[in-house]
Amino acid sequence: MSDTATRRRGQSVFDRLESLLPRVQKPIQYVGGELGAVTKQWDDAAVRWALMYPDAYEVGQPNQGVQILYEVLNEQPDVLAERTYSVWPDMEALLREHRVPQFTVDAHRPVGDFDLFGVSFSTELGYTNLLTALDLAGIPLHAADRNDSQPIVLAGGHAAFNPEPIADFLDAAVLGDGEEAVLEITDIVRAFKAEGSPGGRDELLLRLARTESVYVPRFYDVEYLPDGRIQRIVPNRPDVPFRVHKRTTMDLDAWPYPKKPLVPLAETVHERYAVEIFRGCTRGCRFCQAGMITRPVRERSITTIGDMVENGLKESGFNEVGLLSLSSADHSEIGAVAHGLADRYQGSNVSLSLPSTRVDAFNVELAEELARNGRRTGLTFAPEGGSERIRKVINKMVTEDDLIRTVVTAYSGGWRQVKLYFMCGLPTETDEDVLQIADLAHRVITTGRETTGSKDIRCTVSIGGFVPKAHTPFQWAAMADPETIDRRLKALRDAINSNRSLGRAIGYRYHDGRPSHIEGLLSRGDRRVGRVIEHVWRDGGRFDGWSEHFSYDRWVAACDAELPALGVSLAWYTTRERQQAEVLPWDHLDSGLDPDWLWADWQDALSEVEQDDCRWTPCFDCGVCPAMDTEIQIGPTGRKLLPLTPVNT
């Protein structure tokens, strides 16, 4: 697609793009110019980054990870960073027809002109969108086919902790936190270019690999056993590390980003200022990759949170603030944070919110505190499993009585709607484990009506499919097949509706088992899965995270076409349980977790043994703190968040 031979590098393509905008859906998503956006002179930059979230603008623009890196990079005087997102199929067709390349929304420059193309993956279902962007940018799909003039294609985000399914398409991947990592990578690229780029692309990749925190797939060979399992993964040259380690930003107070949040021009999924109040989680939910790979816990201080909220609202004009983390109520000073912010913004138009958190009455108290301005959004709790037994398996230490006490507190406090999130297809799950969700939902409505004396009580049950993830105790688990999940979900729907009086008050939302099945293939796949991804993409696969675009049949057909010759299958990757001795595709990528500890926790799961939160109990030797040379940061600071009188007046 690229036409670099006939134009100057870094030149805007907007003159060719503008006439196409009236012909596509939501053209404003391609225009750029948002409040908070940065546009720099191309020739003033020594290093140039194109940052991508591989989904539509409305999903990708609010992504905090990309926004943080965009701001961190652009604060460097000689660094230029711009953003690009996946284009909708209607725009893709026009770009191909008119030979317009994948472009950034900031200055509409061709992505293929940049030094680095960084892609942040929150989910594996964005992989086909990466291939679309590469192809539109004129960048060869396969890293082995790229020349010295083309950008280094670099993956990050949670899905990068097993980048093997897309290893053929990547030059490199970064595990863990990006704030410091992108600056180190920038320094390496800057120095390399200043020296005249000696040794070309391979030398630059070698310099990145030597940091021991940037994974370069081409420097590692994978050997397989006759039965399809991996025999070993080893470096193919002596000067790269045997294991690549994750990056961890320890002092979050030193990185109070985003300082100038991007304010979208088009409607997006989140329109708020989000503050990450702490990073990491030690609750030990065995299904939760995010909780495992982001250890150790690192808190932002109450004063930094207050300063970020004040500055973020001033810079953006947003009137909603989200206090985000994996379990926000676990911040050691969350009560003081909530009370201080509620005091500060009482009487203003600013609303404050927590994401879904653990099931206890304390969360309702926090929600009441944050709702002082009169805005009461629905409360969301995540028991995850329907029965006491399955919650022990997944280490979600919540009893049915805990949940009932919490919803009673919520209904008594004036809430009339709660949302309960569960998963289906969990390890060792039975039909009865799932059917108990109906009993729980019925009890929630009955108790709510008794407590309030009102029939205006509602509950929504939302079900997601379980997907085993790398670097978790469930990385060895077999998935339930889609037919089993769909059968259980249908039986659950019937059980909810078996009591018409209660069933009418219960909303039921679920995803069928097929998208989860494919996500399972991608989450634990190895390099052989890359040819399946490419097959799906060439067959028209786009936006697989969107139900209206996802085609299970297309993925199954691609697996049937590509995998049998390799001695493996879709079922081999998904519904097969792994053994301890098996080499996993990500074993050479170090998340800080001790594999023996993960295995022991998997055995505890099978024995229905729960594990306490190690923030408040003796260490369980997961391996992270010694590997990171740190200790868990608990707090508290003992400081108070003082109200700012101008806000109230």
XYZ file of C-alpha atoms in Angstrom:
649
model
C 0.000 0.000 0.000
C 2.898 2.347 0.749
C 4.093 4.910 -1.804
C 7.176 6.196 -0.004
C 9.186 6.346 -3.229
C 7.028 9.179 -4.592
C 6.734 11.393 -1.515
C 8.632 12.711 1.474
C 8.617 10.537 4.607
C 6.265 11.777 7.297
C 4.104 13.733 4.844
C 0.413 13.894 5.685
C -2.015 11.881 3.557
C -5.016 13.957 4.637
C -5.345 15.524 1.186
C -6.148 12.049 -0.168
C -8.104 10.948 2.887
C -10.432 13.934 3.155
C -12.512 13.094 0.089
C -13.140 9.588 1.444
C -14.573 10.703 4.791
C -18.138 11.449 3.593
C -18.334 7.888 2.280
C -17.759 6.043 5.593
C -19.507 5.498 8.919
C -18.495 7.845 11.727
C -15.926 9.813 9.719
C -15.090 11.947 12.757
C -13.143 9.009 14.238
C -10.445 9.525 11.589
C -10.064 13.299 11.917
C -8.014 13.739 15.112
C -7.443 17.122 16.731
C -8.848 16.159 20.139
C -8.232 18.270 23.201
C -4.967 16.977 24.649
C -3.612 15.731 21.309
C -0.043 16.585 20.337
C 1.317 17.238 16.855
C 5.044 17.792 16.367
C 7.250 18.655 13.430
C 8.499 15.489 11.764
C 12.004 16.763 11.083
C 12.533 17.907 14.677
C 12.228 14.357 16.023
C 15.097 11.925 16.412
C 12.787 8.998 17.228
C 9.214 8.568 15.971
C 6.587 6.234 17.430
C 3.211 5.205 16.022
C 1.079 3.800 18.849
C -1.908 1.580 18.142
C -4.752 0.040 20.066
C -5.997 -2.574 17.557
C -9.687 -1.803 17.702
C -12.049 0.917 16.524
C -11.489 4.490 17.739
C -14.477 4.314 20.087
C -12.831 1.426 21.981
C -9.171 2.345 21.555
C -9.209 6.080 22.217
C -10.007 5.803 25.952
C -7.371 3.101 26.486
C -5.281 4.391 29.342
C -2.142 2.456 28.487
C -1.841 4.040 25.048
C -2.697 7.493 26.414
C 0.020 7.232 29.066
C 2.721 6.153 26.613
C 1.614 8.825 24.131
C 2.102 11.504 26.788
C 5.329 10.088 28.253
C 6.938 9.937 24.804
C 5.759 13.337 23.626
C 7.202 14.957 26.746
C 10.640 14.131 25.327
C 11.778 17.108 23.193
C 13.202 15.022 20.346
C 10.533 12.285 20.316
C 7.326 12.258 18.305
C 4.445 9.911 19.137
C 1.167 9.659 17.229
C -1.825 7.311 17.466
C -3.590 5.028 15.052
C -6.612 2.764 15.447
C -8.226 0.001 13.421
C -10.256 1.300 10.510
C -13.737 -0.075 9.898
C -14.190 -2.400 6.881
C -15.822 0.402 4.860
C -12.759 2.605 5.315
C -10.405 -0.312 4.721
C -11.990 -0.927 1.316
C -11.638 2.738 0.339
C -8.028 2.938 1.535
C -7.170 -0.060 -0.628
C -9.069 1.302 -3.620
C -7.378 4.704 -3.440
C -3.999 3.412 -2.235
C -4.050 5.436 0.979
C -1.928 3.799 3.721
C -2.772 3.192 7.385
C -2.459 6.639 8.956
C -2.202 8.281 12.350
C -5.101 10.389 13.600
C -2.806 13.127 14.911
C -1.090 14.333 11.730
C -2.380 11.684 9.283
C 1.107 10.410 8.575
C 1.680 6.933 7.119
C 2.348 4.378 9.839
C 5.023 2.795 7.671
C 7.170 5.941 7.941
C 7.730 5.711 11.705
C 10.731 4.179 13.469
C 8.590 2.101 15.815
C 5.056 0.754 15.538
C 3.890 -0.104 19.070
C 0.688 -2.132 19.414
C -1.038 -2.637 22.782
C -3.085 -5.831 23.080
C -5.657 -6.157 25.870
C -7.209 -9.190 24.208
C -5.998 -11.795 21.747
C -9.060 -11.251 19.555
C -7.349 -8.122 18.186
C -4.706 -10.122 16.330
C -6.405 -10.036 12.943
C -6.694 -6.247 13.229
C -2.902 -6.081 13.577
C -2.531 -7.823 10.220
C -4.937 -5.386 8.583
C -2.959 -2.432 9.897
C 0.375 -3.905 8.781
C -0.942 -4.637 5.310
C -2.537 -1.209 4.899
C 0.702 0.398 6.119
C 2.756 -1.403 3.480
C 4.687 -3.281 6.182
C 5.275 -6.968 5.311
C 3.168 -9.238 7.518
C 6.142 -11.407 8.404
C 8.957 -9.859 10.404
C 11.487 -11.889 8.399
C 10.485 -10.011 5.224
C 10.992 -6.465 6.558
C 13.860 -4.242 5.512
C 15.860 -1.575 7.323
C 13.534 1.254 6.244
C 10.429 -0.232 7.863
C 9.355 0.274 11.487
C 10.125 -2.095 14.334
C 6.777 -3.723 15.131
C 6.537 -4.000 18.901
C 3.750 -5.563 20.989
C 2.786 -4.763 24.570
C -0.197 -5.129 26.872
C -1.482 -8.140 28.777
C -1.733 -10.363 25.707
C 2.001 -9.804 25.072
C 2.775 -12.136 27.983
C 2.268 -14.922 25.433
C 3.115 -13.326 22.084
C 3.966 -16.659 20.438
C 0.816 -16.930 18.265
C 1.827 -13.650 16.577
C 5.599 -14.162 16.849
C 5.964 -14.357 13.050
C 4.398 -10.904 12.702
C 6.339 -9.166 15.505
C 9.847 -7.837 15.635
C 9.709 -7.565 19.421
C 7.463 -7.630 22.494
C 7.658 -5.957 25.901
C 6.311 -7.666 29.002
C 4.877 -5.565 31.803
C 4.722 -1.842 32.482
C 5.535 0.486 29.631
C 6.366 3.877 31.153
C 10.085 3.289 31.638
C 10.372 0.616 28.955
C 9.416 2.931 26.069
C 11.963 5.504 27.192
C 14.725 2.891 27.340
C 13.758 1.615 23.886
C 13.721 5.201 22.624
C 17.234 5.778 23.974
C 18.500 2.657 22.193
C 16.908 3.664 18.884
C 18.161 7.251 19.199
C 21.746 6.124 19.776
C 21.527 3.544 16.993
C 20.353 6.127 14.468
C 22.942 8.671 15.626
C 25.659 6.113 14.886
C 24.361 5.716 11.328
C 22.364 2.529 11.956
C 25.330 0.129 11.862
C 24.408 -3.473 11.174
C 20.866 -2.603 10.138
C 17.675 -4.039 11.543
C 19.266 -7.126 13.105
C 21.751 -5.057 15.091
C 18.998 -2.797 16.444
C 16.931 -5.812 17.485
C 20.000 -7.333 19.117
C 20.553 -4.173 21.168
C 16.936 -4.314 22.293
C 17.203 -8.016 23.178
C 20.320 -7.435 25.278
C 18.265 -5.382 27.738
C 16.765 -8.741 28.825
C 13.357 -7.032 28.953
C 12.563 -6.907 25.226
C 11.669 -10.213 23.590
C 12.771 -10.651 19.970
C 11.166 -13.855 18.625
C 13.573 -14.253 15.686
C 16.419 -14.888 18.143
C 14.677 -17.957 19.620
C 14.029 -21.354 18.039
C 11.169 -23.670 19.015
C 11.622 -27.431 18.706
C 8.702 -29.879 18.899
C 8.212 -33.450 20.051
C 6.555 -36.031 17.764
C 3.292 -35.767 19.746
C 3.049 -32.014 19.059
C 4.247 -30.742 22.419
C 7.161 -28.311 22.619
C 10.528 -29.925 23.312
C 12.408 -26.695 24.056
C 12.641 -22.986 23.295
C 16.226 -21.760 23.079
C 18.182 -18.735 21.829
C 19.705 -19.260 18.403
C 22.656 -16.989 19.133
C 24.913 -16.686 22.186
C 24.377 -12.998 22.963
C 20.673 -12.996 23.871
C 19.203 -14.067 27.243
C 17.628 -17.467 27.881
C 14.709 -15.749 29.651
C 13.133 -12.337 29.087
C 11.891 -10.502 32.176
C 8.902 -8.241 32.654
C 9.223 -4.527 33.368
C 7.774 -3.154 36.612
C 7.295 0.550 37.330
C 7.657 0.678 41.100
C 6.966 4.299 42.110
C 3.592 5.212 40.610
C 3.673 8.629 42.282
C 6.611 9.471 40.005
C 4.443 8.707 36.942
C 1.150 10.631 37.454
C -0.170 10.050 33.945
C -2.227 10.927 32.060
C -1.736 14.570 33.001
C -3.565 15.847 29.911
C -6.172 13.228 29.052
C -7.362 13.018 25.480
C -10.950 14.196 25.085
C -12.645 12.298 22.238
C -14.433 14.020 19.371
C -16.538 10.957 18.574
C -18.548 8.924 21.065
C -16.405 6.359 22.910
C -17.033 3.534 25.359
C -15.657 5.556 28.304
C -15.810 9.331 28.554
C -14.269 10.094 31.907
C -10.999 10.891 33.594
C -9.571 7.642 34.919
C -7.031 7.472 37.739
C -5.259 4.194 38.367
C -5.144 4.301 42.161
C -2.927 1.253 42.443
C -1.397 -1.405 40.229
C -1.161 -5.102 40.955
C -3.336 -7.462 42.985
C -2.580 -10.238 45.463
C -6.083 -11.607 46.046
C -4.966 -14.629 44.047
C -8.027 -15.312 41.885
C -6.699 -18.243 39.908
C -8.392 -17.334 36.630
C -7.150 -13.731 36.647
C -4.126 -13.144 34.452
C -4.108 -9.412 35.183
C -3.836 -10.045 38.913
C -0.978 -12.486 38.464
C 1.175 -10.642 35.931
C 0.893 -7.180 37.521
C 2.243 -8.159 40.933
C 3.552 -6.692 43.219
C 0.960 -4.241 44.563
C 2.007 -0.593 44.135
C -0.238 2.127 45.520
C -0.552 5.748 44.540
C -0.622 8.006 47.579
C -3.831 9.764 48.530
C -2.263 13.145 47.769
C -1.130 12.087 44.280
C -4.615 10.712 43.541
C -6.170 14.009 44.639
C -3.716 16.041 42.538
C -4.319 13.857 39.476
C -8.101 14.187 39.756
C -7.916 17.951 40.183
C -5.522 18.411 37.272
C -7.228 15.868 35.001
C -10.631 17.522 35.364
C -9.131 20.950 34.726
C -7.281 19.800 31.609
C -10.124 17.758 30.126
C -13.453 19.219 31.198
C -14.725 15.724 32.001
C -17.333 15.542 34.761
C -16.834 11.894 35.646
C -13.877 10.341 37.455
C -13.189 6.610 37.615
C -10.960 5.318 40.419
C -9.503 2.307 38.675
C -7.512 -0.771 39.619
C -8.075 -4.501 39.644
C -9.771 -4.216 43.054
C -10.077 -0.548 43.935
C -11.545 -1.098 47.405
C -8.282 -2.823 48.387
C -6.335 0.448 48.387
C -5.131 0.828 51.968
C -6.584 4.356 52.154
C -9.642 3.923 49.932
C -12.000 5.162 52.657
C -10.028 8.378 53.054
C -9.698 8.742 49.260
C -13.449 8.351 48.734
C -14.353 10.660 51.612
C -11.818 13.299 50.584
C -12.906 13.359 46.939
C -16.588 13.361 47.924
C -15.948 16.371 50.188
C -13.948 18.132 47.525
C -16.520 17.786 44.743
C -19.779 17.860 46.723
C -22.153 20.349 45.152
C -20.333 20.264 41.820
C -21.285 18.380 38.661
C -18.428 15.889 39.127
C -19.428 12.263 39.622
C -17.084 9.703 41.129
C -17.191 5.964 40.552
C -15.500 2.686 41.387
C -15.405 -0.228 38.948
C -16.837 -3.584 39.929
C -15.062 -4.777 43.043
C -15.213 -7.526 45.592
C -18.443 -8.559 47.264
C -18.705 -6.875 50.643
C -20.729 -4.153 52.297
C -17.704 -1.853 52.425
C -18.032 -1.339 48.683
C -21.604 -0.162 49.137
C -20.436 2.329 51.787
C -17.834 3.606 49.324
C -20.440 3.871 46.579
C -22.718 5.859 48.898
C -19.840 8.197 49.683
C -19.016 8.697 46.008
C -22.699 9.190 45.085
C -23.171 12.239 47.309
C -23.751 14.420 44.253
C -26.920 12.496 43.556
C -25.689 10.280 40.707
C -26.306 6.633 41.469
C -25.106 4.260 38.831
C -25.819 0.549 39.128
C -23.618 -1.478 41.444
C -21.648 -4.369 39.976
C -20.305 -7.281 42.002
C -18.378 -10.260 40.692
C -18.895 -13.520 42.622
C -17.541 -15.237 39.442
C -18.756 -18.708 40.470
C -22.303 -19.841 41.245
C -21.558 -22.300 44.044
C -19.464 -22.200 47.211
C -17.476 -25.150 45.862
C -16.489 -23.557 42.566
C -15.588 -20.294 44.329
C -13.091 -22.270 46.413
C -11.649 -23.724 43.212
C -11.089 -20.283 41.708
C -10.036 -18.760 45.070
C -12.851 -16.220 45.070
C -13.430 -16.154 48.811
C -17.041 -15.031 48.834
C -19.899 -16.875 50.521
C -23.533 -16.684 49.515
C -24.278 -14.949 52.812
C -21.570 -12.352 52.011
C -23.325 -11.559 48.756
C -26.780 -11.358 50.297
C -25.555 -9.030 53.059
C -23.979 -6.797 50.446
C -27.035 -6.517 48.200
C -29.273 -5.949 51.237
C -27.007 -3.050 52.175
C -27.268 -1.723 48.627
C -31.051 -2.030 48.368
C -31.454 -0.516 51.854
C -29.247 2.379 50.769
C -31.535 3.274 47.889
C -30.094 1.256 45.030
C -32.671 -0.646 43.026
C -30.390 -2.337 40.483
C -27.376 -4.585 41.028
C -25.366 -6.504 38.455
C -23.752 -9.843 39.254
C -20.961 -11.189 37.059
C -20.190 -14.912 36.765
C -18.144 -17.206 34.552
C -19.109 -20.468 32.910
C -16.703 -23.239 31.917
C -14.444 -22.997 34.983
C -12.144 -25.938 35.841
C -13.976 -28.835 37.580
C -17.318 -27.084 36.940
C -20.500 -29.161 36.922
C -24.029 -28.398 35.741
C -25.075 -27.899 39.364
C -22.394 -25.237 39.940
C -23.937 -23.184 37.132
C -27.564 -23.799 38.102
C -26.861 -22.440 41.580
C -26.488 -19.013 39.953
C -30.275 -19.080 39.474
C -30.843 -19.897 43.149
C -28.538 -17.046 44.129
C -30.294 -14.564 41.838
C -33.719 -15.629 43.150
C -32.523 -15.123 46.719
C -31.163 -11.669 45.849
C -34.562 -10.531 44.531
C -36.525 -12.142 47.380
C -34.289 -10.598 50.041
C -34.311 -7.225 48.311
C -38.094 -7.156 48.233
C -38.341 -8.199 51.880
C -35.792 -5.580 52.958
C -37.296 -2.638 51.106
C -40.954 -3.615 51.041
C -40.870 -2.797 47.328
C -41.180 -4.918 44.217
C -39.114 -2.371 42.294
C -35.952 -4.442 42.756
C -33.888 -5.669 39.841
C -30.816 -7.787 39.334
C -28.855 -8.507 36.166
C -26.924 -11.759 35.844
C -24.087 -11.477 33.333
C -22.138 -14.577 32.275
C -18.785 -14.707 30.493
C -16.917 -17.729 29.215
C -13.807 -18.798 31.110
C -10.555 -18.636 29.125
C -7.347 -20.108 30.613
C -4.479 -17.618 30.422
C -0.685 -17.846 30.505
C 1.097 -17.202 33.818
C -1.908 -18.249 35.940
C -2.549 -21.413 37.967
C -5.153 -22.333 35.347
C -2.638 -22.264 32.478
C -2.657 -26.088 32.585
C -6.466 -26.448 32.651
C -8.656 -27.971 29.979
C -11.378 -25.712 28.590
C -14.997 -26.816 28.440
C -16.113 -27.222 24.843
C -18.615 -24.680 23.429
C -21.446 -27.218 23.352
C -21.124 -27.862 27.090
C -21.089 -24.156 27.893
C -24.089 -23.431 25.673
C -26.055 -26.304 27.220
C -25.346 -25.061 30.743
C -26.251 -21.474 29.834
C -29.580 -22.585 28.354
C -30.331 -24.633 31.463
C -29.478 -21.623 33.631
C -31.843 -19.388 31.669
C -34.635 -21.907 32.138
C -33.874 -22.156 35.863
C -33.973 -18.361 36.288
C -37.333 -18.216 34.531
C -38.774 -21.223 36.380
C -40.209 -18.777 38.919
C -42.014 -16.192 36.813
C -42.432 -13.657 39.613
C -38.716 -13.624 40.389
C -37.527 -14.250 36.841
C -39.200 -11.079 35.558
C -36.949 -9.057 37.885
C -33.752 -10.740 36.686
C -31.979 -9.719 33.506
C -29.856 -12.409 31.891
C -26.936 -11.621 29.608
C -24.465 -14.150 28.355
C -21.963 -14.855 25.596
C -22.074 -18.243 23.925
C -19.060 -20.518 24.235
C -17.657 -20.057 20.748
C -15.743 -16.743 21.006
C -14.193 -17.942 24.275
C -13.112 -21.146 22.547
C -11.152 -19.176 19.951
C -9.762 -16.816 22.562
C -8.534 -19.949 24.359
C -6.739 -21.080 21.213
C -4.984 -17.716 20.971
C -4.268 -17.251 24.678
C -2.299 -20.513 25.033
C -1.191 -21.052 21.448
C 2.348 -21.336 20.138
C 3.945 -20.144 16.899
C 2.075 -22.714 14.820
C -1.164 -20.826 15.540
C 0.189 -17.872 13.556
C -0.718 -19.545 10.277
C -4.301 -19.961 11.535
C -4.505 -16.236 12.340
C -3.170 -15.346 8.900
C -5.581 -17.788 7.224
C -8.538 -16.233 9.068
C -7.369 -12.728 8.153
C -6.948 -13.594 4.467
C -10.440 -15.095 4.568
C -11.857 -11.756 5.746
C -11.481 -11.965 9.537
C -11.681 -8.515 11.115
C -12.799 -7.158 14.527
C -13.103 -10.605 16.094
C -13.851 -9.033 19.469
C -17.174 -7.759 18.044
C -19.980 -10.323 17.967
C -21.355 -8.967 14.701
C -18.003 -9.497 12.951
C -16.814 -12.687 14.662
C -17.195 -15.931 12.712
C -16.594 -19.134 14.637
C -16.966 -21.182 11.454
C -14.176 -19.185 9.794
C -11.805 -19.931 12.681
C -12.709 -23.624 12.765
C -12.187 -23.903 8.995
C -8.782 -22.218 9.301
C -7.765 -24.604 12.082
C -8.898 -27.582 10.011
C -6.900 -26.309 7.050
C -3.658 -25.444 8.848
C -3.198 -27.562 11.971
C -3.595 -31.275 11.043
C -0.392 -31.246 8.971
C 1.420 -30.092 12.112
C -0.030 -32.901 14.226
C -2.217 -30.639 16.369
C -5.796 -29.344 16.331
C -8.148 -26.760 17.808
C -9.137 -29.232 20.537
C -5.461 -30.017 21.234
C -4.889 -26.365 22.135
C -8.139 -25.816 24.050
C -9.854 -28.801 25.676
C -6.645 -30.701 26.519
C -5.249 -30.524 30.061
C -1.485 -29.924 30.301
C 0.877 -31.775 32.633
C 3.550 -30.202 34.817
C 6.444 -31.496 32.704
C 5.107 -29.982 29.474
C 7.059 -27.024 28.106
C 4.558 -24.190 27.710
C 4.944 -21.680 24.838
C 5.690 -18.834 27.265
C 8.091 -20.626 29.622
C 11.013 -18.478 28.419
C 9.097 -15.295 29.311
C 9.399 -14.412 32.990
C 6.416 -12.771 34.712
C 8.193 -13.009 38.071
C 5.981 -15.900 39.224
C 7.636 -19.144 40.267
C 6.319 -21.958 38.006
C 6.425 -24.390 40.949
C 4.218 -22.038 42.975
C 1.761 -21.758 40.083
C 1.607 -25.552 39.818
C 1.090 -25.920 43.577
C -1.753 -23.401 43.405
C -3.291 -25.372 40.519
C -3.199 -28.482 42.715
C -4.792 -26.488 45.554
C -7.551 -25.489 43.134
C -8.250 -29.116 42.270
C -8.381 -29.861 46.020
C -10.685 -26.842 46.607
C -8.139 -25.214 48.942
C -8.311 -21.427 49.278
C -5.341 -19.078 49.530
C -5.408 -15.825 51.535
C -4.364 -12.406 50.245
C -0.631 -12.153 50.949
C -0.836 -8.405 51.519
C -2.197 -9.118 54.992
C -0.814 -12.605 55.686
C 2.623 -14.245 55.580
C 4.264 -14.610 52.157
C 3.253 -17.612 50.021
C 6.499 -17.498 47.994
C 4.920 -16.772 44.604
C 8.362 -15.484 43.591
C 7.506 -11.935 42.562
C 8.979 -9.910 45.409
C 12.435 -11.554 45.311
C 12.439 -11.408 41.508
C 11.568 -7.704 41.568
C 13.898 -7.057 44.534
C 11.050 -5.348 46.344
C 8.432 -5.688 49.027
C 4.697 -5.218 48.624
C 3.736 -1.598 49.138
C 0.845 -1.466 51.587
C 0.666 2.144 52.767
C -0.996 3.965 54.424
C 0.395 7.494 54.426
C -1.957 8.821 57.098
C -2.548 11.988 55.090
C -5.925 13.553 54.382
C -7.252 14.904 51.120
C -8.254 18.480 51.864
C -11.235 20.002 50.047
C -10.494 22.737 47.533
C -12.983 25.501 48.285
C -13.112 26.925 44.727
C -14.692 23.675 43.542
C -17.613 23.977 45.955
C -18.214 27.647 45.265
